[in-house]
Amino acid sequence: MRLKSTFKSLTIALVMVITANSFAQDSFQGQAIYMSKTTVDMESFGGRDMSPERKKAITERMKSMLEKTFILDFNKTESTYKEDEALESPGGGRGFRFGGMTSAGTVYKNVKDNQLLQDQEFFGKQFLIKDSLTTFEWKMSGESKQIGQYTCFKATATKKVDAADWTNMRRRGGKDGRQDNDKKDTAEAKQDSTKVKGDKDPFENIEIPEEVEVTAWYTMSIPVNSGPGEYWGLPGLILEVNSGRTTILCTKIVLNPADKDEIKKPTKGKEISQEDYQATVKKKMEEMREMFRSRGGRGGRGRN
């Protein structure tokens, strides 16, 4: 029995040595596959007036943009995170977001140089977001759980929400703003009995929160300071992220794969800072809102 225990201890020690040596190599590289799934608050998009069958049909059609697979290629200091083009739905477009207004490309991070590069398309214009990495004030809880074969630890932080992140849209007032907006709709209807429902500004009762809470699970078994998308800054690879209505979960990891994908910086597009890009998005969204108002909210037909 003692011999068996000794053999087990030696095996564990040998595995730890091999793992440590693999990370010590200058040529070390890994690849992680992530599944991203987003749920949508149908109430924020007129769902209150839809039948259950209608909601289900719309949800099914949106599935290709709400459930995606991403690939993270990483070494000790750099990483690229991009959608798996092999699994991209026909005609879906890369990183489809906000009704076709934007499509997200490769996210490149360099933790050594504190550099972020992101290939981003917005209303047909190509941008290259160039900035320092987002700083997350992670709070460690000490809580742990198992993800696959890896023991992971919990960390939480808050982050500012992207101005074009429609997945976090919600009705104003409380959790979904339903009660407040129902009262407001009733009051408006009494004031204007000729009001046409289709004339209502769709942006009026919808908001995007300024911040959301992020929960991350990381493993110190893979001691690299990286994770999916913009996330980084923990003492191990981040295997799961819960942010707003989106969950990103690692489903496969390969360390030092035989066929390594080169970690390349994105280069196409007009260089712009994250702050200036957000200002560009907000300005365009406000222009769209004003255009809707000027057309009477009826697709340009105007009022009779």
mmCIF file of N, CA, C and O in Angstrom, residues 240-295:
data_model
loop_
_atom_site.group_PDB
_atom_site.id
_atom_site.type_symbol
_atom_site.label_atom_id
_atom_site.label_comp_id
_atom_site.label_asym_id
_atom_site.label_seq_id
_atom_site.Cartn_x
_atom_site.Cartn_y
_atom_site.Cartn_z
ATOM 1 N N GLU A 240 -13.434 30.461 -17.920
ATOM 2 C CA GLU A 240 -14.861 30.789 -17.994
ATOM 3 C C GLU A 240 -15.083 32.244 -17.607
ATOM 4 O O GLU A 240 -14.442 32.749 -16.677
ATOM 5 N N VAL A 241 -15.978 32.898 -18.339
ATOM 6 C CA VAL A 241 -16.343 34.281 -18.045
ATOM 7 C C VAL A 241 -17.865 34.400 -18.096
ATOM 8 O O VAL A 241 -18.505 33.916 -19.028
ATOM 9 N N ASN A 242 -18.437 35.050 -17.083
ATOM 10 C CA ASN A 242 -19.859 35.394 -17.088
ATOM 11 C C ASN A 242 -19.951 36.903 -16.995
ATOM 12 O O ASN A 242 -19.549 37.498 -15.991
ATOM 13 N N SER A 243 -20.467 37.527 -18.050
ATOM 14 C CA SER A 243 -20.545 38.988 -18.116
ATOM 15 C C SER A 243 -21.906 39.381 -18.659
ATOM 16 O O SER A 243 -22.214 39.118 -19.828
ATOM 17 N N GLY A 244 -22.721 40.006 -17.816
ATOM 18 C CA GLY A 244 -24.058 40.377 -18.262
ATOM 19 C C GLY A 244 -24.840 39.143 -18.680
ATOM 20 O O GLY A 244 -25.003 38.198 -17.915
ATOM 21 N N ARG A 245 -25.295 39.126 -19.910
ATOM 22 C CA ARG A 245 -26.074 38.010 -20.431
ATOM 23 C C ARG A 245 -25.232 37.006 -21.214
ATOM 24 O O ARG A 245 -25.776 36.108 -21.853
ATOM 25 N N THR A 246 -23.915 37.171 -21.190
ATOM 26 C CA THR A 246 -23.028 36.315 -21.975
ATOM 27 C C THR A 246 -22.162 35.426 -21.090
ATOM 28 O O THR A 246 -21.591 35.879 -20.101
ATOM 29 N N THR A 247 -22.079 34.150 -21.472
ATOM 30 C CA THR A 247 -21.185 33.191 -20.821
ATOM 31 C C THR A 247 -20.204 32.663 -21.857
ATOM 32 O O THR A 247 -20.592 32.259 -22.943
ATOM 33 N N ILE A 248 -18.918 32.696 -21.508
ATOM 34 C CA ILE A 248 -17.862 32.171 -22.377
ATOM 35 C C ILE A 248 -17.187 31.033 -21.630
ATOM 36 O O ILE A 248 -16.669 31.229 -20.526
ATOM 37 N N LEU A 249 -17.203 29.835 -22.204
ATOM 38 C CA LEU A 249 -16.686 28.652 -21.519
ATOM 39 C C LEU A 249 -15.679 27.915 -22.397
ATOM 40 O O LEU A 249 -15.945 27.634 -23.566
ATOM 41 N N CYS A 250 -14.525 27.613 -21.811
ATOM 42 C CA CYS A 250 -13.497 26.858 -22.521
ATOM 43 C C CYS A 250 -13.901 25.385 -22.601
ATOM 44 O O CYS A 250 -14.265 24.783 -21.588
ATOM 45 N N THR A 251 -13.855 24.818 -23.790
ATOM 46 C CA THR A 251 -14.252 23.418 -23.985
ATOM 47 C C THR A 251 -13.080 22.516 -24.351
ATOM 48 O O THR A 251 -13.192 21.299 -24.283
ATOM 49 N N LYS A 252 -11.942 23.117 -24.726
ATOM 50 C CA LYS A 252 -10.799 22.292 -25.126
ATOM 51 C C LYS A 252 -9.509 23.107 -25.009
ATOM 52 O O LYS A 252 -9.486 24.291 -25.334
ATOM 53 N N ILE A 253 -8.438 22.467 -24.527
ATOM 54 C CA ILE A 253 -7.131 23.105 -24.427
ATOM 55 C C ILE A 253 -6.069 22.171 -24.991
ATOM 56 O O ILE A 253 -6.055 20.978 -24.667
ATOM 57 N N VAL A 254 -5.209 22.714 -25.823
ATOM 58 C CA VAL A 254 -4.064 21.959 -26.348
ATOM 59 C C VAL A 254 -2.806 22.771 -26.064
ATOM 60 O O VAL A 254 -2.693 23.912 -26.511
ATOM 61 N N LEU A 255 -1.879 22.174 -25.317
ATOM 62 C CA LEU A 255 -0.623 22.847 -25.008
ATOM 63 C C LEU A 255 0.469 22.370 -25.958
ATOM 64 O O LEU A 255 0.598 21.175 -26.222
ATOM 65 N N ASN A 256 1.229 23.308 -26.488
ATOM 66 C CA ASN A 256 2.286 23.019 -27.461
ATOM 67 C C ASN A 256 1.793 22.105 -28.590
ATOM 68 O O ASN A 256 2.300 21.006 -28.790
ATOM 69 N N PRO A 257 0.757 22.562 -29.322
ATOM 70 C CA PRO A 257 0.229 21.736 -30.430
ATOM 71 C C PRO A 257 1.280 21.540 -31.517
ATOM 72 O O PRO A 257 2.180 22.371 -31.691
ATOM 73 N N ALA A 258 1.161 20.439 -32.231
ATOM 74 C CA ALA A 258 2.114 20.141 -33.304
ATOM 75 C C ALA A 258 2.053 21.207 -34.388
ATOM 76 O O ALA A 258 3.075 21.662 -34.899
ATOM 77 N N ASP A 259 0.829 21.612 -34.728
ATOM 78 C CA ASP A 259 0.645 22.661 -35.733
ATOM 79 C C ASP A 259 0.241 23.953 -35.025
ATOM 80 O O ASP A 259 -0.906 24.119 -34.605
ATOM 81 N N LYS A 260 1.197 24.856 -34.882
ATOM 82 C CA LYS A 260 0.949 26.102 -34.173
ATOM 83 C C LYS A 260 0.526 27.200 -35.136
ATOM 84 O O LYS A 260 1.154 27.399 -36.174
ATOM 85 N N ASP A 261 -0.557 27.890 -34.797
ATOM 86 C CA ASP A 261 -0.987 29.046 -35.582
ATOM 87 C C ASP A 261 -0.170 30.255 -35.140
ATOM 88 O O ASP A 261 -0.042 30.525 -33.945
ATOM 89 N N GLU A 262 0.369 30.975 -36.118
ATOM 90 C CA GLU A 262 1.175 32.147 -35.795
ATOM 91 C C GLU A 262 0.303 33.217 -35.143
ATOM 92 O O GLU A 262 -0.802 33.496 -35.588
ATOM 93 N N ILE A 263 0.814 33.803 -34.071
ATOM 94 C CA ILE A 263 0.091 34.866 -33.386
ATOM 95 C C ILE A 263 0.448 36.186 -34.059
ATOM 96 O O ILE A 263 1.523 36.743 -33.857
ATOM 97 N N LYS A 264 -0.479 36.673 -34.894
ATOM 98 C CA LYS A 264 -0.228 37.870 -35.692
ATOM 99 C C LYS A 264 -1.042 39.048 -35.180
ATOM 100 O O LYS A 264 -2.187 38.902 -34.771
ATOM 101 N N LYS A 265 -0.449 40.223 -35.237
ATOM 102 C CA LYS A 265 -1.168 41.437 -34.899
ATOM 103 C C LYS A 265 -2.085 41.837 -36.053
ATOM 104 O O LYS A 265 -1.665 41.804 -37.208
ATOM 105 N N PRO A 266 -3.340 42.207 -35.793
ATOM 106 C CA PRO A 266 -4.185 42.752 -36.861
ATOM 107 C C PRO A 266 -3.621 44.099 -37.309
ATOM 108 O O PRO A 266 -3.088 44.853 -36.484
ATOM 109 N N THR A 267 -3.712 44.389 -38.596
ATOM 110 C CA THR A 267 -3.095 45.612 -39.133
ATOM 111 C C THR A 267 -4.035 46.465 -39.968
ATOM 112 O O THR A 267 -3.730 47.628 -40.248
ATOM 113 N N LYS A 268 -5.182 45.922 -40.387
ATOM 114 C CA LYS A 268 -6.063 46.643 -41.288
ATOM 115 C C LYS A 268 -6.991 47.601 -40.547
ATOM 116 O O LYS A 268 -7.444 47.312 -39.453
ATOM 117 N N GLY A 269 -7.257 48.735 -41.194
ATOM 118 C CA GLY A 269 -8.222 49.679 -40.651
ATOM 119 C C GLY A 269 -7.594 50.967 -40.162
ATOM 120 O O GLY A 269 -6.389 51.068 -39.949
ATOM 121 N N LYS A 270 -8.441 51.954 -39.976
ATOM 122 C CA LYS A 270 -8.013 53.257 -39.469
ATOM 123 C C LYS A 270 -7.737 53.148 -37.975
ATOM 124 O O LYS A 270 -8.590 52.735 -37.201
ATOM 125 N N GLU A 271 -6.532 53.523 -37.558
ATOM 126 C CA GLU A 271 -6.174 53.446 -36.150
ATOM 127 C C GLU A 271 -7.009 54.427 -35.321
ATOM 128 O O GLU A 271 -7.187 55.582 -35.705
ATOM 129 N N ILE A 272 -7.499 53.936 -34.189
ATOM 130 C CA ILE A 272 -8.349 54.745 -33.335
ATOM 131 C C ILE A 272 -8.248 54.220 -31.915
ATOM 132 O O ILE A 272 -8.054 53.012 -31.704
ATOM 133 N N SER A 273 -8.355 55.093 -30.928
ATOM 134 C CA SER A 273 -8.310 54.651 -29.539
ATOM 135 C C SER A 273 -9.669 54.078 -29.145
ATOM 136 O O SER A 273 -10.684 54.327 -29.820
ATOM 137 N N GLN A 274 -9.697 53.323 -28.067
ATOM 138 C CA GLN A 274 -10.946 52.752 -27.585
ATOM 139 C C GLN A 274 -11.953 53.849 -27.242
ATOM 140 O O GLN A 274 -13.135 53.760 -27.574
ATOM 141 N N GLU A 275 -11.483 54.914 -26.608
ATOM 142 C CA GLU A 275 -12.359 56.022 -26.221
ATOM 143 C C GLU A 275 -12.954 56.713 -27.447
ATOM 144 O O GLU A 275 -14.154 57.000 -27.488
ATOM 145 N N ASP A 276 -12.124 56.958 -28.464
ATOM 146 C CA ASP A 276 -12.619 57.624 -29.676
ATOM 147 C C ASP A 276 -13.566 56.722 -30.459
ATOM 148 O O ASP A 276 -14.533 57.192 -31.064
ATOM 149 N N TYR A 277 -13.299 55.422 -30.438
ATOM 150 C CA TYR A 277 -14.190 54.494 -31.128
ATOM 151 C C TYR A 277 -15.565 54.484 -30.462
ATOM 152 O O TYR A 277 -16.594 54.514 -31.132
ATOM 153 N N GLN A 278 -15.582 54.459 -29.119
ATOM 154 C CA GLN A 278 -16.848 54.478 -28.393
ATOM 155 C C GLN A 278 -17.618 55.761 -28.685
ATOM 156 O O GLN A 278 -18.846 55.748 -28.834
ATOM 157 N N ALA A 279 -16.895 56.886 -28.787
ATOM 158 C CA ALA A 279 -17.534 58.165 -29.104
ATOM 159 C C ALA A 279 -18.136 58.126 -30.504
ATOM 160 O O ALA A 279 -19.230 58.661 -30.749
ATOM 161 N N THR A 280 -17.448 57.471 -31.435
ATOM 162 C CA THR A 280 -17.949 57.326 -32.806
ATOM 163 C C THR A 280 -19.236 56.512 -32.831
ATOM 164 O O THR A 280 -20.206 56.865 -33.514
ATOM 165 N N VAL A 281 -19.258 55.425 -32.063
ATOM 166 C CA VAL A 281 -20.445 54.566 -31.992
ATOM 167 C C VAL A 281 -21.630 55.328 -31.400
ATOM 168 O O VAL A 281 -22.746 55.295 -31.927
ATOM 169 N N LYS A 282 -21.397 56.023 -30.291
ATOM 170 C CA LYS A 282 -22.475 56.767 -29.637
ATOM 171 C C LYS A 282 -23.052 57.845 -30.549
ATOM 172 O O LYS A 282 -24.262 58.053 -30.603
ATOM 173 N N LYS A 283 -22.169 58.533 -31.274
ATOM 174 C CA LYS A 283 -22.614 59.582 -32.182
ATOM 175 C C LYS A 283 -23.492 59.007 -33.289
ATOM 176 O O LYS A 283 -24.542 59.574 -33.633
ATOM 177 N N LYS A 284 -23.084 57.877 -33.843
ATOM 178 C CA LYS A 284 -23.849 57.253 -34.924
ATOM 179 C C LYS A 284 -25.211 56.769 -34.420
ATOM 180 O O LYS A 284 -26.227 56.926 -35.114
ATOM 181 N N MET A 285 -25.230 56.204 -33.229
ATOM 182 C CA MET A 285 -26.493 55.723 -32.680
ATOM 183 C C MET A 285 -27.455 56.872 -32.418
ATOM 184 O O MET A 285 -28.663 56.755 -32.614
ATOM 185 N N GLU A 286 -26.921 58.014 -31.978
ATOM 186 C CA GLU A 286 -27.762 59.186 -31.754
ATOM 187 C C GLU A 286 -28.291 59.731 -33.075
ATOM 188 O O GLU A 286 -29.445 60.170 -33.163
ATOM 189 N N GLU A 287 -27.461 59.684 -34.115
ATOM 190 C CA GLU A 287 -27.907 60.109 -35.447
ATOM 191 C C GLU A 287 -29.056 59.243 -35.931
ATOM 192 O O GLU A 287 -30.022 59.736 -36.517
ATOM 193 N N MET A 288 -28.954 57.925 -35.689
ATOM 194 C CA MET A 288 -30.015 57.011 -36.098
ATOM 195 C C MET A 288 -31.310 57.323 -35.347
ATOM 196 O O MET A 288 -32.399 57.288 -35.921
ATOM 197 N N ARG A 289 -31.170 57.641 -34.070
ATOM 198 C CA ARG A 289 -32.344 57.951 -33.270
ATOM 199 C C ARG A 289 -33.017 59.227 -33.764
ATOM 200 O O ARG A 289 -34.253 59.295 -33.874
ATOM 201 N N GLU A 290 -32.227 60.243 -34.064
ATOM 202 C CA GLU A 290 -32.779 61.508 -34.567
ATOM 203 C C GLU A 290 -33.431 61.306 -35.925
ATOM 204 O O GLU A 290 -34.472 61.905 -36.219
ATOM 205 N N MET A 291 -32.832 60.462 -36.750
ATOM 206 C CA MET A 291 -33.403 60.180 -38.069
ATOM 207 C C MET A 291 -34.764 59.494 -37.923
ATOM 208 O O MET A 291 -35.724 59.803 -38.638
ATOM 209 N N PHE A 292 -34.845 58.559 -36.973
ATOM 210 C CA PHE A 292 -36.106 57.863 -36.730
ATOM 211 C C PHE A 292 -37.181 58.851 -36.285
ATOM 212 O O PHE A 292 -38.320 58.802 -36.738
ATOM 213 N N ARG A 293 -36.786 59.762 -35.391
ATOM 214 C CA ARG A 293 -37.749 60.747 -34.897
ATOM 215 C C ARG A 293 -38.231 61.663 -36.008
ATOM 216 O O ARG A 293 -39.417 61.970 -36.112
ATOM 217 N N SER A 294 -37.303 62.110 -36.862
ATOM 218 C CA SER A 294 -37.661 63.046 -37.927
ATOM 219 C C SER A 294 -38.568 62.405 -38.964
ATOM 220 O O SER A 294 -39.330 63.096 -39.638
ATOM 221 N N ARG A 295 -38.499 61.091 -39.080
ATOM 222 C CA ARG A 295 -39.351 60.382 -40.038
ATOM 223 C C ARG A 295 -40.654 59.909 -39.406
ATOM 224 O O ARG A 295 -41.411 59.161 -40.010
#
